């Protein structure tokens, strides 16, 4: 069954909700069950200054989403990119084998949000010119 830590994060999720004007958004769907997670980040000095999530999914998905926001907050982007799904599973004290796929959402959504931020930043403010 679920660990006490996972149940705590499911019942009292940290950093849950939508973020106004995020610097990066990661949206990931789980092909196994169809659940969806949105992860929003604000970046300051190349660090994750703020992070929020909205997860439409099971208890394991919500619990791991909540945990990864705590793990990623304050980290540099490169440090945050190193967080693996195993790190997330370990941080919640393990998951039942049948729920292991649920931990993929959180790690993938964080990566997607960072990539989104880097893509937007890389493109600068230049708009494509109409001619
Ligand atoms: Fe869908 Fe857990 S059952 S993420």
XYZ file of C-alpha atoms and ligand atoms in Angstrom:
135
model
C 0.000 0.000 0.000
C 0.928 3.656 0.065
C 3.519 5.027 2.490
C 2.512 7.537 5.164
C 4.501 10.176 3.316
C 2.601 9.647 0.068
C -0.731 9.715 1.879
C 0.288 12.948 3.610
C 1.195 14.596 0.280
C -2.041 13.348 -1.280
C -4.170 14.700 1.566
C -2.200 17.944 1.996
C -0.653 18.636 -1.391
C 2.104 21.260 -1.396
C 2.247 23.899 -4.140
C -0.995 22.815 -5.782
C -2.861 25.088 -8.168
C -2.478 27.145 -11.277
C 0.260 29.779 -11.601
C -0.288 33.184 -13.182
C 2.242 33.978 -15.913
C 4.609 31.042 -15.439
C 8.001 31.100 -17.172
C 7.584 27.470 -18.216
C 4.750 24.945 -18.412
C 5.094 21.191 -18.598
C 2.047 19.214 -19.648
C 2.316 15.474 -19.583
C -0.251 12.748 -20.085
C 0.177 9.217 -18.851
C -0.463 6.855 -21.745
C -1.101 3.974 -19.355
C -4.131 5.496 -17.633
C -4.884 8.810 -19.360
C -4.126 10.979 -16.312
C -2.723 14.456 -16.938
C -0.368 16.739 -15.036
C 0.483 20.405 -15.525
C 3.586 21.775 -13.864
C 4.308 25.525 -13.758
C 7.663 27.125 -12.935
C 8.968 30.624 -12.281
C 12.681 31.127 -12.792
C 14.943 33.624 -11.083
C 18.747 33.661 -11.342
C 18.629 30.328 -13.185
C 16.870 28.712 -10.214
C 13.334 27.451 -9.720
C 11.953 30.296 -7.658
C 8.369 29.042 -7.580
C 6.628 25.888 -8.745
C 3.029 24.693 -8.807
C 1.157 21.732 -10.172
C -2.303 20.668 -11.236
C -2.731 16.927 -11.523
C -5.849 15.220 -12.747
C -4.975 11.753 -11.625
C -4.686 9.134 -8.940
C -3.368 9.439 -5.393
C 0.114 8.326 -6.470
C 0.210 10.918 -9.247
C -0.923 13.715 -6.919
C 1.431 12.644 -4.118
C 4.462 12.420 -6.405
C 3.555 15.767 -8.020
C 3.475 17.405 -4.607
C 6.791 15.833 -3.583
C 8.595 16.841 -6.759
C 7.625 20.487 -6.258
C 9.368 20.393 -2.874
C 12.386 18.614 -4.374
C 12.748 21.072 -7.270
C 12.090 24.390 -5.531
C 15.291 26.394 -5.105
C 17.323 24.122 -7.370
C 19.158 25.334 -10.458
C 17.667 24.156 -13.747
C 20.490 21.680 -14.288
C 20.066 20.264 -10.780
C 16.313 19.959 -11.277
C 16.820 18.147 -14.584
C 18.736 15.456 -12.707
C 15.696 14.488 -10.616
C 14.661 11.056 -11.857
C 11.464 9.127 -11.398
C 13.409 6.837 -9.048
C 14.340 9.851 -6.909
C 10.651 10.743 -6.736
C 9.622 7.201 -5.820
C 12.325 7.077 -3.142
C 11.217 10.462 -1.785
C 7.659 9.207 -1.216
C 8.937 6.074 0.478
C 8.267 3.759 -2.463
C 5.161 2.939 -4.505
C 3.273 -0.308 -4.987
C 4.540 -1.997 -8.201
C 1.225 -1.449 -9.975
C 1.500 2.309 -9.335
C 5.106 2.765 -10.501
C 3.975 4.208 -13.833
C 2.326 7.084 -11.928
C 5.710 8.456 -10.864
C 6.665 9.062 -14.499
C 4.286 12.013 -14.763
C 6.004 14.161 -12.159
C 9.561 13.702 -13.440
C 8.513 14.144 -17.079
C 6.394 17.227 -16.358
C 9.271 18.924 -14.545
C 11.576 18.219 -17.476
C 8.945 19.476 -19.943
C 8.472 22.716 -17.968
C 12.221 23.399 -17.965
C 12.449 22.654 -21.688
C 9.492 24.976 -22.317
C 11.218 27.747 -20.356
C 14.487 27.265 -22.230
C 12.703 27.231 -25.582
C 10.869 30.482 -24.786
C 14.001 32.111 -23.463
C 16.042 30.949 -26.418
C 13.550 32.425 -28.841
C 13.836 35.836 -27.144
C 11.255 38.488 -27.824
C 11.665 38.535 -31.569
C 8.437 37.953 -33.332
C 8.477 36.369 -36.756
C 8.355 39.126 -39.338
C 5.410 39.191 -41.684
C 6.425 40.219 -45.122
Fe -2.859 7.374 -13.708
Fe -1.682 6.851 -11.478
S -3.322 5.761 -12.354
S -1.113 8.349 -12.932
